[in-house]
Amino acid sequence: MEQKQVIEALTKLKDPSNKKNFVQAVDLIITFKDIDMKKTDNQITVFANLPHVPGRDFKICALVGPEMKEESKAADKVVLLDDFEKYKTNKKEMKKLSRDFDFFIAQANLMTNVAAAFGRILGPKGKMPNPKAGCVVLPKTNLKPIVERLKKVVKLVSRNTSMVQCSIGKENMDEKMLAENAVSVYNQVLHSLPQEKNNIRQVMLKLSMSKPVKVE
């Protein structure tokens, strides 16, 4: 898929009939063929790194020990080990934490503590610190570069459906930036498939409130 094809699809989405009184997200949809996504082994999870921040500020929470307090300052929120129990016993606060933050970073040697305290809420939401996303770190790791990278990461999960979908930005972003984000996600999903391009049925773009437009 080329940037030119994406820009052509974006132009079609700019039809006046799609105009709303708020700034809509631009979603990329990739559908699959010749692969049974109902089989767990075939399901894909991709943490796609984007060239450009996709229009909204992702919030990052660090779950760490006191020895990482300084290294974790770049995170939007830091929950220290001594406070894990407070969240474990307060379901309301735990749910609020899971809603307010997009990614959770954890100290590797505390993963057992993290799972015990936060797993029952973060697990079902798919927000447990994930090594694939670089969210499980060694003690004393400086989190600033990790936080900066996560601000430009989108998660795509197929589960048992033959498609993935994610936001690549907002409709008021520069077309070239949107196209670069779309191509980047496409290539990362492509390389996660067993037969790569032969497993892709079609690629579409849509606005929050529009019908999908095929990228051709």
PDB file of C-alpha atoms in Angstrom:
ATOM      1  CA  MET A   1       0.000   0.000   0.000  1.00  0.00           C
ATOM      2  CA  GLU A   2       1.336   3.392  -1.008  1.00  0.00           C
ATOM      3  CA  GLN A   3       0.808   6.806   0.584  1.00  0.00           C
ATOM      4  CA  LYS A   4      -0.769   8.039  -2.671  1.00  0.00           C
ATOM      5  CA  GLN A   5      -3.550   5.452  -2.350  1.00  0.00           C
ATOM      6  CA  VAL A   6      -4.244   6.539   1.221  1.00  0.00           C
ATOM      7  CA  ILE A   7      -4.409  10.225   0.265  1.00  0.00           C
ATOM      8  CA  GLU A   8      -6.899   9.415  -2.501  1.00  0.00           C
ATOM      9  CA  ALA A   9      -9.128   7.626   0.027  1.00  0.00           C
ATOM     10  CA  LEU A  10      -8.794  10.550   2.466  1.00  0.00           C
ATOM     11  CA  THR A  11      -9.939  12.908  -0.299  1.00  0.00           C
ATOM     12  CA  LYS A  12     -13.104  10.823  -0.724  1.00  0.00           C
ATOM     13  CA  LEU A  13     -13.748  11.013   3.025  1.00  0.00           C
ATOM     14  CA  LYS A  14     -13.736  14.813   2.775  1.00  0.00           C
ATOM     15  CA  ASP A  15     -17.107  14.683   1.012  1.00  0.00           C
ATOM     16  CA  PRO A  16     -19.355  17.412   2.524  1.00  0.00           C
ATOM     17  CA  SER A  17     -21.890  14.748   3.544  1.00  0.00           C
ATOM     18  CA  ASN A  18     -19.351  13.428   6.076  1.00  0.00           C
ATOM     19  CA  LYS A  19     -18.884  16.803   7.780  1.00  0.00           C
ATOM     20  CA  LYS A  20     -19.829  16.892  11.479  1.00  0.00           C
ATOM     21  CA  ASN A  21     -19.705  19.602  14.133  1.00  0.00           C
ATOM     22  CA  PHE A  22     -16.743  17.962  15.854  1.00  0.00           C
ATOM     23  CA  VAL A  23     -13.314  16.745  14.751  1.00  0.00           C
ATOM     24  CA  GLN A  24     -13.643  13.087  13.809  1.00  0.00           C
ATOM     25  CA  ALA A  25     -11.040  10.360  14.195  1.00  0.00           C
ATOM     26  CA  VAL A  26      -9.653   8.687  11.084  1.00  0.00           C
ATOM     27  CA  ASP A  27      -9.689   4.896  11.433  1.00  0.00           C
ATOM     28  CA  LEU A  28      -7.750   2.331   9.435  1.00  0.00           C
ATOM     29  CA  ILE A  29      -9.473  -1.017   8.907  1.00  0.00           C
ATOM     30  CA  ILE A  30      -7.643  -4.085   7.581  1.00  0.00           C
ATOM     31  CA  THR A  31      -9.632  -7.242   6.781  1.00  0.00           C
ATOM     32  CA  PHE A  32      -8.090 -10.687   6.363  1.00  0.00           C
ATOM     33  CA  LYS A  33      -8.594 -13.775   4.210  1.00  0.00           C
ATOM     34  CA  ASP A  34      -7.390 -17.386   4.192  1.00  0.00           C
ATOM     35  CA  ILE A  35      -6.619 -17.324   7.901  1.00  0.00           C
ATOM     36  CA  ASP A  36      -8.847 -18.677  10.668  1.00  0.00           C
ATOM     37  CA  MET A  37      -8.835 -16.044  13.397  1.00  0.00           C
ATOM     38  CA  LYS A  38     -11.009 -18.254  15.606  1.00  0.00           C
ATOM     39  CA  LYS A  39      -7.882 -20.293  16.271  1.00  0.00           C
ATOM     40  CA  THR A  40      -5.921 -18.683  19.086  1.00  0.00           C
ATOM     41  CA  ASP A  41      -2.592 -19.371  17.379  1.00  0.00           C
ATOM     42  CA  ASN A  42      -3.666 -17.282  14.369  1.00  0.00           C
ATOM     43  CA  GLN A  43      -4.925 -14.267  16.322  1.00  0.00           C
ATOM     44  CA  ILE A  44      -2.678 -11.237  16.098  1.00  0.00           C
ATOM     45  CA  THR A  45      -1.735  -8.526  18.556  1.00  0.00           C
ATOM     46  CA  VAL A  46       0.331  -5.697  17.102  1.00  0.00           C
ATOM     47  CA  PHE A  47       1.654  -2.670  18.954  1.00  0.00           C
ATOM     48  CA  ALA A  48       2.231  -0.431  15.939  1.00  0.00           C
ATOM     49  CA  ASN A  49       4.696   2.438  16.251  1.00  0.00           C
ATOM     50  CA  LEU A  50       3.487   5.492  14.342  1.00  0.00           C
ATOM     51  CA  PRO A  51       5.646   8.210  12.793  1.00  0.00           C
ATOM     52  CA  HIS A  52       3.255  10.868  14.137  1.00  0.00           C
ATOM     53  CA  VAL A  53       1.173  11.226  17.311  1.00  0.00           C
ATOM     54  CA  PRO A  54      -2.335  10.086  16.282  1.00  0.00           C
ATOM     55  CA  GLY A  55      -4.227  13.198  17.297  1.00  0.00           C
ATOM     56  CA  ARG A  56      -4.732  12.563  20.997  1.00  0.00           C
ATOM     57  CA  ASP A  57      -2.429  12.385  23.973  1.00  0.00           C
ATOM     58  CA  PHE A  58      -2.164   8.820  25.258  1.00  0.00           C
ATOM     59  CA  LYS A  59      -1.854   8.659  29.043  1.00  0.00           C
ATOM     60  CA  ILE A  60       0.839   6.477  30.602  1.00  0.00           C
ATOM     61  CA  CYS A  61       0.889   5.098  34.158  1.00  0.00           C
ATOM     62  CA  ALA A  62       4.000   3.567  35.769  1.00  0.00           C
ATOM     63  CA  LEU A  63       3.688   0.782  38.373  1.00  0.00           C
ATOM     64  CA  VAL A  64       7.076   0.713  40.062  1.00  0.00           C
ATOM     65  CA  GLY A  65       9.073   0.427  43.275  1.00  0.00           C
ATOM     66  CA  PRO A  66      10.344   3.449  45.240  1.00  0.00           C
ATOM     67  CA  GLU A  67      13.803   3.004  43.714  1.00  0.00           C
ATOM     68  CA  MET A  68      12.335   4.068  40.336  1.00  0.00           C
ATOM     69  CA  LYS A  69      10.505   7.170  41.528  1.00  0.00           C
ATOM     70  CA  GLU A  70      12.927   9.554  39.807  1.00  0.00           C
ATOM     71  CA  GLU A  71      13.218   7.503  36.596  1.00  0.00           C
ATOM     72  CA  SER A  72       9.412   7.409  36.275  1.00  0.00           C
ATOM     73  CA  LYS A  73       8.733  11.148  36.342  1.00  0.00           C
ATOM     74  CA  ALA A  74       8.030  11.242  32.599  1.00  0.00           C
ATOM     75  CA  ALA A  75       4.911   9.096  33.113  1.00  0.00           C
ATOM     76  CA  ASP A  76       1.572  10.862  33.557  1.00  0.00           C
ATOM     77  CA  LYS A  77       1.051   9.019  36.838  1.00  0.00           C
ATOM     78  CA  VAL A  78       3.310   6.934  39.061  1.00  0.00           C
ATOM     79  CA  VAL A  79       1.899   4.314  41.438  1.00  0.00           C
ATOM     80  CA  LEU A  80       4.547   3.085  43.871  1.00  0.00           C
ATOM     81  CA  LEU A  81       4.641  -0.437  45.310  1.00  0.00           C
ATOM     82  CA  ASP A  82       3.474   0.748  48.738  1.00  0.00           C
ATOM     83  CA  ASP A  83       0.241   2.018  47.140  1.00  0.00           C
ATOM     84  CA  PHE A  84      -0.586  -1.184  45.212  1.00  0.00           C
ATOM     85  CA  GLU A  85      -2.692  -2.498  48.112  1.00  0.00           C
ATOM     86  CA  LYS A  86      -4.789   0.672  48.152  1.00  0.00           C
ATOM     87  CA  TYR A  87      -5.895   0.032  44.573  1.00  0.00           C
ATOM     88  CA  LYS A  88      -6.321  -3.694  45.129  1.00  0.00           C
ATOM     89  CA  THR A  89      -8.865  -3.064  47.889  1.00  0.00           C
ATOM     90  CA  ASN A  90     -10.633  -0.115  46.231  1.00  0.00           C
ATOM     91  CA  LYS A  91     -12.495  -1.300  43.153  1.00  0.00           C
ATOM     92  CA  LYS A  92     -13.763   2.200  42.321  1.00  0.00           C
ATOM     93  CA  GLU A  93     -10.244   3.691  42.271  1.00  0.00           C
ATOM     94  CA  MET A  94      -8.958   0.703  40.295  1.00  0.00           C
ATOM     95  CA  LYS A  95     -11.624   1.128  37.612  1.00  0.00           C
ATOM     96  CA  LYS A  96     -10.919   4.862  37.404  1.00  0.00           C
ATOM     97  CA  LEU A  97      -7.208   4.134  36.938  1.00  0.00           C
ATOM     98  CA  SER A  98      -7.959   1.673  34.132  1.00  0.00           C
ATOM     99  CA  ARG A  99     -10.201   4.226  32.383  1.00  0.00           C
ATOM    100  CA  ASP A 100      -7.849   7.168  32.710  1.00  0.00           C
ATOM    101  CA  PHE A 101      -4.711   5.521  31.270  1.00  0.00           C
ATOM    102  CA  ASP A 102      -3.992   3.922  27.919  1.00  0.00           C
ATOM    103  CA  PHE A 103      -0.747   2.102  28.757  1.00  0.00           C
ATOM    104  CA  PHE A 104       0.731   0.754  31.965  1.00  0.00           C
ATOM    105  CA  ILE A 105       4.480   0.282  32.449  1.00  0.00           C
ATOM    106  CA  ALA A 106       5.679  -2.110  35.155  1.00  0.00           C
ATOM    107  CA  GLN A 107       8.983  -2.920  36.776  1.00  0.00           C
ATOM    108  CA  ALA A 108       9.905  -6.474  35.733  1.00  0.00           C
ATOM    109  CA  ASN A 109      10.769  -7.774  39.203  1.00  0.00           C
ATOM    110  CA  LEU A 110       7.392  -6.516  40.482  1.00  0.00           C
ATOM    111  CA  MET A 111       5.209  -8.217  37.860  1.00  0.00           C
ATOM    112  CA  THR A 112       3.898 -10.728  40.421  1.00  0.00           C
ATOM    113  CA  ASN A 113       2.821  -7.828  42.648  1.00  0.00           C
ATOM    114  CA  VAL A 114       1.333  -5.978  39.670  1.00  0.00           C
ATOM    115  CA  ALA A 115      -0.649  -9.041  38.574  1.00  0.00           C
ATOM    116  CA  ALA A 116      -1.975  -9.618  42.101  1.00  0.00           C
ATOM    117  CA  ALA A 117      -3.026  -6.005  42.611  1.00  0.00           C
ATOM    118  CA  PHE A 118      -4.142  -4.877  39.154  1.00  0.00           C
ATOM    119  CA  GLY A 119      -4.669  -8.029  37.063  1.00  0.00           C
ATOM    120  CA  ARG A 120      -8.386  -8.531  37.717  1.00  0.00           C
ATOM    121  CA  ILE A 121      -9.230  -5.111  36.253  1.00  0.00           C
ATOM    122  CA  LEU A 122      -6.442  -4.429  33.744  1.00  0.00           C
ATOM    123  CA  GLY A 123      -6.375  -8.008  32.394  1.00  0.00           C
ATOM    124  CA  PRO A 124      -9.900  -8.106  30.906  1.00  0.00           C
ATOM    125  CA  LYS A 125      -9.341  -4.646  29.423  1.00  0.00           C
ATOM    126  CA  GLY A 126      -6.136  -5.774  27.701  1.00  0.00           C
ATOM    127  CA  LYS A 127      -4.157  -3.144  29.606  1.00  0.00           C
ATOM    128  CA  MET A 128      -1.763  -5.282  31.652  1.00  0.00           C
ATOM    129  CA  PRO A 129       1.874  -4.199  31.074  1.00  0.00           C
ATOM    130  CA  ASN A 130       2.927  -6.027  27.924  1.00  0.00           C
ATOM    131  CA  PRO A 131       6.540  -6.945  27.086  1.00  0.00           C
ATOM    132  CA  LYS A 132       5.688  -6.795  23.348  1.00  0.00           C
ATOM    133  CA  ALA A 133       4.973  -3.091  23.764  1.00  0.00           C
ATOM    134  CA  GLY A 134       8.117  -2.540  25.824  1.00  0.00           C
ATOM    135  CA  CYS A 135       6.004  -1.942  28.922  1.00  0.00           C
ATOM    136  CA  VAL A 136       7.900  -4.310  31.240  1.00  0.00           C
ATOM    137  CA  VAL A 137      11.204  -2.729  32.219  1.00  0.00           C
ATOM    138  CA  LEU A 138      14.257  -3.508  34.294  1.00  0.00           C
ATOM    139  CA  PRO A 139      14.765  -1.648  37.594  1.00  0.00           C
ATOM    140  CA  LYS A 140      16.298   1.838  37.248  1.00  0.00           C
ATOM    141  CA  THR A 141      15.299   2.114  33.575  1.00  0.00           C
ATOM    142  CA  ASN A 142      14.731   5.724  32.505  1.00  0.00           C
ATOM    143  CA  LEU A 143      11.093   5.767  31.377  1.00  0.00           C
ATOM    144  CA  LYS A 144      11.249   9.015  29.395  1.00  0.00           C
ATOM    145  CA  PRO A 145      12.086   7.454  25.974  1.00  0.00           C
ATOM    146  CA  ILE A 146       9.562   4.652  26.592  1.00  0.00           C
ATOM    147  CA  VAL A 147       6.810   7.129  27.465  1.00  0.00           C
ATOM    148  CA  GLU A 148       7.613   9.244  24.393  1.00  0.00           C
ATOM    149  CA  ARG A 149       7.411   6.147  22.161  1.00  0.00           C
ATOM    150  CA  LEU A 150       4.146   4.906  23.696  1.00  0.00           C
ATOM    151  CA  LYS A 151       2.523   8.254  22.910  1.00  0.00           C
ATOM    152  CA  LYS A 152       2.784   7.149  19.259  1.00  0.00           C
ATOM    153  CA  VAL A 153       1.753   3.497  19.647  1.00  0.00           C
ATOM    154  CA  VAL A 154      -1.606   2.010  18.669  1.00  0.00           C
ATOM    155  CA  LYS A 155      -2.717  -1.482  19.632  1.00  0.00           C
ATOM    156  CA  LEU A 156      -4.431  -3.746  17.105  1.00  0.00           C
ATOM    157  CA  VAL A 157      -6.026  -7.016  18.215  1.00  0.00           C
ATOM    158  CA  SER A 158      -7.871  -9.426  15.917  1.00  0.00           C
ATOM    159  CA  ARG A 159      -9.308 -11.688  18.641  1.00  0.00           C
ATOM    160  CA  ASN A 160     -11.682 -14.012  16.763  1.00  0.00           C
ATOM    161  CA  THR A 161     -12.654 -11.610  13.977  1.00  0.00           C
ATOM    162  CA  SER A 162     -11.085 -11.374  10.536  1.00  0.00           C
ATOM    163  CA  MET A 163     -10.143  -7.723  10.853  1.00  0.00           C
ATOM    164  CA  VAL A 164      -8.288  -5.124  12.904  1.00  0.00           C
ATOM    165  CA  GLN A 165      -9.120  -1.450  13.329  1.00  0.00           C
ATOM    166  CA  CYS A 166      -7.349   1.488  14.928  1.00  0.00           C
ATOM    167  CA  SER A 167      -7.255   5.275  14.886  1.00  0.00           C
ATOM    168  CA  ILE A 168      -4.404   6.768  12.871  1.00  0.00           C
ATOM    169  CA  GLY A 169      -5.206  10.386  13.679  1.00  0.00           C
ATOM    170  CA  LYS A 170      -7.794  13.146  13.380  1.00  0.00           C
ATOM    171  CA  GLU A 171      -9.416  14.490  10.229  1.00  0.00           C
ATOM    172  CA  ASN A 172      -7.792  17.908  10.754  1.00  0.00           C
ATOM    173  CA  MET A 173      -4.274  16.458  10.604  1.00  0.00           C
ATOM    174  CA  ASP A 174      -2.049  16.920   7.568  1.00  0.00           C
ATOM    175  CA  GLU A 175      -2.923  14.356   4.894  1.00  0.00           C
ATOM    176  CA  LYS A 176       0.685  13.316   4.456  1.00  0.00           C
ATOM    177  CA  MET A 177       1.032  12.630   8.177  1.00  0.00           C
ATOM    178  CA  LEU A 178      -2.158  10.556   8.157  1.00  0.00           C
ATOM    179  CA  ALA A 179      -0.923   8.651   5.111  1.00  0.00           C
ATOM    180  CA  GLU A 180       2.442   7.953   6.744  1.00  0.00           C
ATOM    181  CA  ASN A 181       0.679   6.653   9.857  1.00  0.00           C
ATOM    182  CA  ALA A 182      -1.616   4.442   7.775  1.00  0.00           C
ATOM    183  CA  VAL A 183       1.215   2.926   5.724  1.00  0.00           C
ATOM    184  CA  SER A 184       3.259   2.332   8.865  1.00  0.00           C
ATOM    185  CA  VAL A 185       0.417   0.435  10.582  1.00  0.00           C
ATOM    186  CA  TYR A 186      -0.321  -1.515   7.394  1.00  0.00           C
ATOM    187  CA  ASN A 187       3.284  -2.683   7.052  1.00  0.00           C
ATOM    188  CA  GLN A 188       3.535  -3.725  10.702  1.00  0.00           C
ATOM    189  CA  VAL A 189       0.292  -5.726  10.491  1.00  0.00           C
ATOM    190  CA  LEU A 190       1.407  -7.195   7.160  1.00  0.00           C
ATOM    191  CA  HIS A 191       4.597  -8.607   8.683  1.00  0.00           C
ATOM    192  CA  SER A 192       2.634 -10.218  11.525  1.00  0.00           C
ATOM    193  CA  LEU A 193       0.614 -12.395   9.110  1.00  0.00           C
ATOM    194  CA  PRO A 194       1.823 -15.870   8.075  1.00  0.00           C
ATOM    195  CA  GLN A 195       1.382 -15.191   4.346  1.00  0.00           C
ATOM    196  CA  GLU A 196       1.699 -11.409   4.602  1.00  0.00           C
ATOM    197  CA  LYS A 197      -0.017  -9.708   1.629  1.00  0.00           C
ATOM    198  CA  ASN A 198      -1.813 -12.911   0.640  1.00  0.00           C
ATOM    199  CA  ASN A 199      -3.706 -12.788   3.948  1.00  0.00           C
ATOM    200  CA  ILE A 200      -5.024  -9.241   3.390  1.00  0.00           C
ATOM    201  CA  ARG A 201      -8.455  -8.961   1.809  1.00  0.00           C
ATOM    202  CA  GLN A 202      -8.832  -5.200   1.755  1.00  0.00           C
ATOM    203  CA  VAL A 203      -7.868  -1.955   3.461  1.00  0.00           C
ATOM    204  CA  MET A 204     -10.345   0.796   4.294  1.00  0.00           C
ATOM    205  CA  LEU A 205     -10.440   4.208   5.945  1.00  0.00           C
ATOM    206  CA  LYS A 206     -13.364   5.749   7.786  1.00  0.00           C
ATOM    207  CA  LEU A 207     -14.224   8.741   9.911  1.00  0.00           C
ATOM    208  CA  SER A 208     -15.910   8.302  13.290  1.00  0.00           C
ATOM    209  CA  MET A 209     -19.364   8.807  11.755  1.00  0.00           C
ATOM    210  CA  SER A 210     -18.795   7.882   8.096  1.00  0.00           C
ATOM    211  CA  LYS A 211     -19.031   4.751   6.026  1.00  0.00           C
ATOM    212  CA  PRO A 212     -15.711   3.080   5.146  1.00  0.00           C
ATOM    213  CA  VAL A 213     -13.885   4.004   1.940  1.00  0.00           C
ATOM    214  CA  LYS A 214     -11.734   1.374   0.266  1.00  0.00           C
ATOM    215  CA  VAL A 215      -8.030   2.144  -0.221  1.00  0.00           C
ATOM    216  CA  GLU A 216      -7.309   1.148  -3.825  1.00  0.00           C
TER     217      GLU A 216
END
